[in-house]
Amino acid sequence: MTRLRVVHRCTECAATHPKWAGRCPSCGAWNALVEDVEEFGTTGRAAGGSGRVNRPAAVARPITEVEADTGLPIPTGVPELDRVLGGGLVPGSVTLIGGEPGIGKSTLALQVAAARAASAPPALYVSAEESAAQVRDRARRLSALDGGLWLLSETQLPGILTALDELGPGLVVIDSIQTVADPELESSPGSMVQVRESAHRLVQEAKQRDAAVVLIGHVTKEGGLAGPRVLEHVVDTVLSFEGDRHHALRLLRAIKHRYGPTTELGVFEMGQGGLAGVADASGLFLADRGEGIPGSAVVPIVEGHRPLLVEVQALVVPSTLPSPRRSAQGLDQGRLALLVAVLTNRAGLPFADRDVYASVAGGLRLGEPGSDLGVCLALASAHLGTPLAGDLIACAEVGLGGELRTVGHTPRRLAEAARLGFSRAVVPASAPDVDAPIELLRATNLAEALGLAMSGTTSRSGRSAPARQEVGALPLG
């Protein structure tokens, strides 16, 4: 008979030690010891590491003889989640949802479980943090009370497995994986060993029972998932639930997805009745946009197959610091510094003595190059104190030489802008024509784009901005 014990294993040399130390006594590596578990026999000698159990060896086969997986995604009943998952949850898959406390992870999982409860087999919601009465009260507020939804308040892994044997559910929600513990392990709940071994066992059960499992995970203060990195490796899908819990907007995106792309974005709005999908996300992002304000530009982006219009805001103020600030929210800090340098060198706008602040409204994060021109226009508008026209958008990548490059899906971006009432777009000279009621203002470089965007606008001093050829000598307000 064997039993399990907790050891500390070096990630560099794999040596095991009974206690943690800052430096591995075997190889001398610093901060390399992590918790692990190994089997120990009755004779006192180690029977194996990481809790592995000897199983029959698998037999290699030609790939042409392997049966194709016919599992198709089953809709969850939450359209925005189905959009991100590529149709729904695949039977036998394990999905991990991470997010900050209070963001709505449990609300989303409960709504999914209630939507699936109407179909057979039933859905099981395992609450390892809240009591059954608390979960029922939330289900009542969400109108999620359904006889097909079973509730289990349990933190012990054997109790959860017993419920799976009794019910045979098609969907299992574990809220949360960090609070589930196996009593056979000596470490405390939430430790790296407990999280890893519990996740491994639940993944095995999902595959064997052909049931979809949803794990809710905590995040650290840095924003990463709490627990061992292997947790993200053993699951099939990792979803990130983002947003400010003090605001209604929530964003859901896939970080890893073995059954589809990771480029889709789900947009939710938190209300009294729970999370509701936002069909017109562009309208929501631009709902509170004020016109006639310097430093504001609208940019069309594409998240997966969904075109979106978002507002980029910039603020440029005099600085007394030796190294002026470059602050970015929703933008890459290095990309912002690069665009500021291009504006200075290629368009003649000095930023050496100015603090620069740039932000993306709505909580989105722009990672694609198609937003470059919009960011540059917002920075120039803030620098000059000249607002951009309210019916203008910008769509192009900006190179180090100041040249404008066409980005993918330009027709779809412009069609979405035309749908929302925008009538002009600054695009590269090589951009394709579009079948939409929108005028294309073509430019070959950043200086020309600034001249087209600023032409006919009026600065805060009441003077009209000069045309394209004078863009390098624009008044500084």
mmCIF file with all atom_site columns, N, CA, C and O in Angstrom, residues 223-243:
data_model
loop_
_atom_site.group_PDB
_atom_site.id
_atom_site.type_symbol
_atom_site.label_atom_id
_atom_site.label_alt_id
_atom_site.label_comp_id
_atom_site.label_asym_id
_atom_site.label_entity_id
_atom_site.label_seq_id
_atom_site.pdbx_PDB_ins_code
_atom_site.Cartn_x
_atom_site.Cartn_y
_atom_site.Cartn_z
_atom_site.occupancy
_atom_site.B_iso_or_equiv
_atom_site.pdbx_formal_charge
_atom_site.auth_seq_id
_atom_site.auth_comp_id
_atom_site.auth_asym_id
_atom_site.auth_atom_id
_atom_site.pdbx_PDB_model_num
ATOM 1  N N  . GLY A 1 223 ? -2.866  39.846 -12.259 1.00 0.00 ? 223 GLY A N  1
ATOM 2  C CA . GLY A 1 223 ? -3.819  39.561 -13.320 1.00 0.00 ? 223 GLY A CA 1
ATOM 3  C C  . GLY A 1 223 ? -3.719  38.166 -13.893 1.00 0.00 ? 223 GLY A C  1
ATOM 4  O O  . GLY A 1 223 ? -4.544  37.781 -14.718 1.00 0.00 ? 223 GLY A O  1
ATOM 5  N N  . GLY A 1 224 ? -2.721  37.368 -13.460 1.00 0.00 ? 224 GLY A N  1
ATOM 6  C CA . GLY A 1 224 ? -2.592  36.001 -13.947 1.00 0.00 ? 224 GLY A CA 1
ATOM 7  C C  . GLY A 1 224 ? -3.432  35.048 -13.122 1.00 0.00 ? 224 GLY A C  1
ATOM 8  O O  . GLY A 1 224 ? -3.847  35.353 -12.000 1.00 0.00 ? 224 GLY A O  1
ATOM 9  N N  . LEU A 1 225 ? -3.687  33.859 -13.678 1.00 0.00 ? 225 LEU A N  1
ATOM 10 C CA . LEU A 1 225 ? -4.467  32.866 -12.969 1.00 0.00 ? 225 LEU A CA 1
ATOM 11 C C  . LEU A 1 225 ? -3.692  32.347 -11.768 1.00 0.00 ? 225 LEU A C  1
ATOM 12 O O  . LEU A 1 225 ? -2.501  32.026 -11.874 1.00 0.00 ? 225 LEU A O  1
ATOM 13 N N  . ALA A 1 226 ? -4.368  32.247 -10.620 1.00 0.00 ? 226 ALA A N  1
ATOM 14 C CA . ALA A 1 226 ? -3.723  31.745 -9.413  1.00 0.00 ? 226 ALA A CA 1
ATOM 15 C C  . ALA A 1 226 ? -3.518  30.240 -9.536  1.00 0.00 ? 226 ALA A C  1
ATOM 16 O O  . ALA A 1 226 ? -4.328  29.529 -10.133 1.00 0.00 ? 226 ALA A O  1
ATOM 17 N N  . GLY A 1 227 ? -2.424  29.754 -8.959  1.00 0.00 ? 227 GLY A N  1
ATOM 18 C CA . GLY A 1 227 ? -2.142  28.333 -9.025  1.00 0.00 ? 227 GLY A CA 1
ATOM 19 C C  . GLY A 1 227 ? -1.009  28.030 -9.982  1.00 0.00 ? 227 GLY A C  1
ATOM 20 O O  . GLY A 1 227 ? -0.406  28.930 -10.575 1.00 0.00 ? 227 GLY A O  1
ATOM 21 N N  . PRO A 1 228 ? -0.700  26.766 -10.162 1.00 0.00 ? 228 PRO A N  1
ATOM 22 C CA . PRO A 1 228 ? 0.419   26.393 -11.034 1.00 0.00 ? 228 PRO A CA 1
ATOM 23 C C  . PRO A 1 228 ? 0.114   26.673 -12.498 1.00 0.00 ? 228 PRO A C  1
ATOM 24 O O  . PRO A 1 228 ? -1.032  26.656 -12.931 1.00 0.00 ? 228 PRO A O  1
ATOM 25 N N  . ARG A 1 229 ? 1.172   26.915 -13.258 1.00 0.00 ? 229 ARG A N  1
ATOM 26 C CA . ARG A 1 229 ? 1.005   27.189 -14.687 1.00 0.00 ? 229 ARG A CA 1
ATOM 27 C C  . ARG A 1 229 ? 0.418   25.989 -15.412 1.00 0.00 ? 229 ARG A C  1
ATOM 28 O O  . ARG A 1 229 ? -0.247  26.150 -16.446 1.00 0.00 ? 229 ARG A O  1
ATOM 29 N N  . VAL A 1 230 ? 0.636   24.804 -14.866 1.00 0.00 ? 230 VAL A N  1
ATOM 30 C CA . VAL A 1 230 ? 0.135   23.595 -15.518 1.00 0.00 ? 230 VAL A CA 1
ATOM 31 C C  . VAL A 1 230 ? -1.385  23.594 -15.586 1.00 0.00 ? 230 VAL A C  1
ATOM 32 O O  . VAL A 1 230 ? -1.977  22.895 -16.410 1.00 0.00 ? 230 VAL A O  1
ATOM 33 N N  . LEU A 1 231 ? -2.041  24.376 -14.714 1.00 0.00 ? 231 LEU A N  1
ATOM 34 C CA . LEU A 1 231 ? -3.504  24.441 -14.742 1.00 0.00 ? 231 LEU A CA 1
ATOM 35 C C  . LEU A 1 231 ? -4.001  24.905 -16.098 1.00 0.00 ? 231 LEU A C  1
ATOM 36 O O  . LEU A 1 231 ? -5.007  24.402 -16.617 1.00 0.00 ? 231 LEU A O  1
ATOM 37 N N  . GLU A 1 232 ? -3.316  25.868 -16.705 1.00 0.00 ? 232 GLU A N  1
ATOM 38 C CA . GLU A 1 232 ? -3.717  26.354 -18.022 1.00 0.00 ? 232 GLU A CA 1
ATOM 39 C C  . GLU A 1 232 ? -3.379  25.353 -19.119 1.00 0.00 ? 232 GLU A C  1
ATOM 40 O O  . GLU A 1 232 ? -4.003  25.356 -20.178 1.00 0.00 ? 232 GLU A O  1
ATOM 41 N N  . HIS A 1 233 ? -2.404  24.492 -18.874 1.00 0.00 ? 233 HIS A N  1
ATOM 42 C CA . HIS A 1 233 ? -1.999  23.534 -19.891 1.00 0.00 ? 233 HIS A CA 1
ATOM 43 C C  . HIS A 1 233 ? -2.933  22.330 -19.965 1.00 0.00 ? 233 HIS A C  1
ATOM 44 O O  . HIS A 1 233 ? -3.151  21.767 -21.044 1.00 0.00 ? 233 HIS A O  1
ATOM 45 N N  . VAL A 1 234 ? -3.474  21.885 -18.831 1.00 0.00 ? 234 VAL A N  1
ATOM 46 C CA . VAL A 1 234 ? -4.268  20.656 -18.829 1.00 0.00 ? 234 VAL A CA 1
ATOM 47 C C  . VAL A 1 234 ? -5.689  20.881 -19.335 1.00 0.00 ? 234 VAL A C  1
ATOM 48 O O  . VAL A 1 234 ? -6.338  19.931 -19.774 1.00 0.00 ? 234 VAL A O  1
ATOM 49 N N  . VAL A 1 235 ? -6.192  22.120 -19.276 1.00 0.00 ? 235 VAL A N  1
ATOM 50 C CA . VAL A 1 235 ? -7.559  22.377 -19.727 1.00 0.00 ? 235 VAL A CA 1
ATOM 51 C C  . VAL A 1 235 ? -7.562  22.615 -21.238 1.00 0.00 ? 235 VAL A C  1
ATOM 52 O O  . VAL A 1 235 ? -6.527  22.865 -21.854 1.00 0.00 ? 235 VAL A O  1
ATOM 53 N N  . ASP A 1 236 ? -8.748  22.531 -21.834 1.00 0.00 ? 236 ASP A N  1
ATOM 54 C CA . ASP A 1 236 ? -8.882  22.728 -23.271 1.00 0.00 ? 236 ASP A CA 1
ATOM 55 C C  . ASP A 1 236 ? -9.051  24.194 -23.648 1.00 0.00 ? 236 ASP A C  1
ATOM 56 O O  . ASP A 1 236 ? -8.628  24.621 -24.724 1.00 0.00 ? 236 ASP A O  1
ATOM 57 N N  . THR A 1 237 ? -9.689  24.958 -22.778 1.00 0.00 ? 237 THR A N  1
ATOM 58 C CA . THR A 1 237 ? -10.005 26.351 -23.086 1.00 0.00 ? 237 THR A CA 1
ATOM 59 C C  . THR A 1 237 ? -9.751  27.212 -21.860 1.00 0.00 ? 237 THR A C  1
ATOM 60 O O  . THR A 1 237 ? -10.091 26.827 -20.744 1.00 0.00 ? 237 THR A O  1
ATOM 61 N N  . VAL A 1 238 ? -9.139  28.370 -22.080 1.00 0.00 ? 238 VAL A N  1
ATOM 62 C CA . VAL A 1 238 ? -8.940  29.354 -21.013 1.00 0.00 ? 238 VAL A CA 1
ATOM 63 C C  . VAL A 1 238 ? -9.607  30.646 -21.453 1.00 0.00 ? 238 VAL A C  1
ATOM 64 O O  . VAL A 1 238 ? -9.257  31.216 -22.495 1.00 0.00 ? 238 VAL A O  1
ATOM 65 N N  . LEU A 1 239 ? -10.585 31.101 -20.681 1.00 0.00 ? 239 LEU A N  1
ATOM 66 C CA . LEU A 1 239 ? -11.306 32.330 -20.970 1.00 0.00 ? 239 LEU A CA 1
ATOM 67 C C  . LEU A 1 239 ? -10.951 33.392 -19.937 1.00 0.00 ? 239 LEU A C  1
ATOM 68 O O  . LEU A 1 239 ? -10.837 33.098 -18.747 1.00 0.00 ? 239 LEU A O  1
ATOM 69 N N  . SER A 1 240 ? -10.784 34.604 -20.407 1.00 0.00 ? 240 SER A N  1
ATOM 70 C CA . SER A 1 240 ? -10.499 35.733 -19.526 1.00 0.00 ? 240 SER A CA 1
ATOM 71 C C  . SER A 1 240 ? -11.709 36.659 -19.500 1.00 0.00 ? 240 SER A C  1
ATOM 72 O O  . SER A 1 240 ? -12.160 37.130 -20.545 1.00 0.00 ? 240 SER A O  1
ATOM 73 N N  . PHE A 1 241 ? -12.229 36.878 -18.293 1.00 0.00 ? 241 PHE A N  1
ATOM 74 C CA . PHE A 1 241 ? -13.390 37.751 -18.096 1.00 0.00 ? 241 PHE A CA 1
ATOM 75 C C  . PHE A 1 241 ? -12.874 39.064 -17.538 1.00 0.00 ? 241 PHE A C  1
ATOM 76 O O  . PHE A 1 241 ? -12.332 39.103 -16.429 1.00 0.00 ? 241 PHE A O  1
ATOM 77 N N  . GLU A 1 242 ? -13.027 40.137 -18.310 1.00 0.00 ? 242 GLU A N  1
ATOM 78 C CA . GLU A 1 242 ? -12.405 41.412 -17.967 1.00 0.00 ? 242 GLU A CA 1
ATOM 79 C C  . GLU A 1 242 ? -13.468 42.490 -17.793 1.00 0.00 ? 242 GLU A C  1
ATOM 80 O O  . GLU A 1 242 ? -14.598 42.364 -18.249 1.00 0.00 ? 242 GLU A O  1
ATOM 81 N N  . GLY A 1 243 ? -13.039 43.567 -17.158 1.00 0.00 ? 243 GLY A N  1
ATOM 82 C CA . GLY A 1 243 ? -13.921 44.707 -16.955 1.00 0.00 ? 243 GLY A CA 1
ATOM 83 C C  . GLY A 1 243 ? -13.721 45.307 -15.585 1.00 0.00 ? 243 GLY A C  1
ATOM 84 O O  . GLY A 1 243 ? -12.982 44.781 -14.752 1.00 0.00 ? 243 GLY A O  1
#
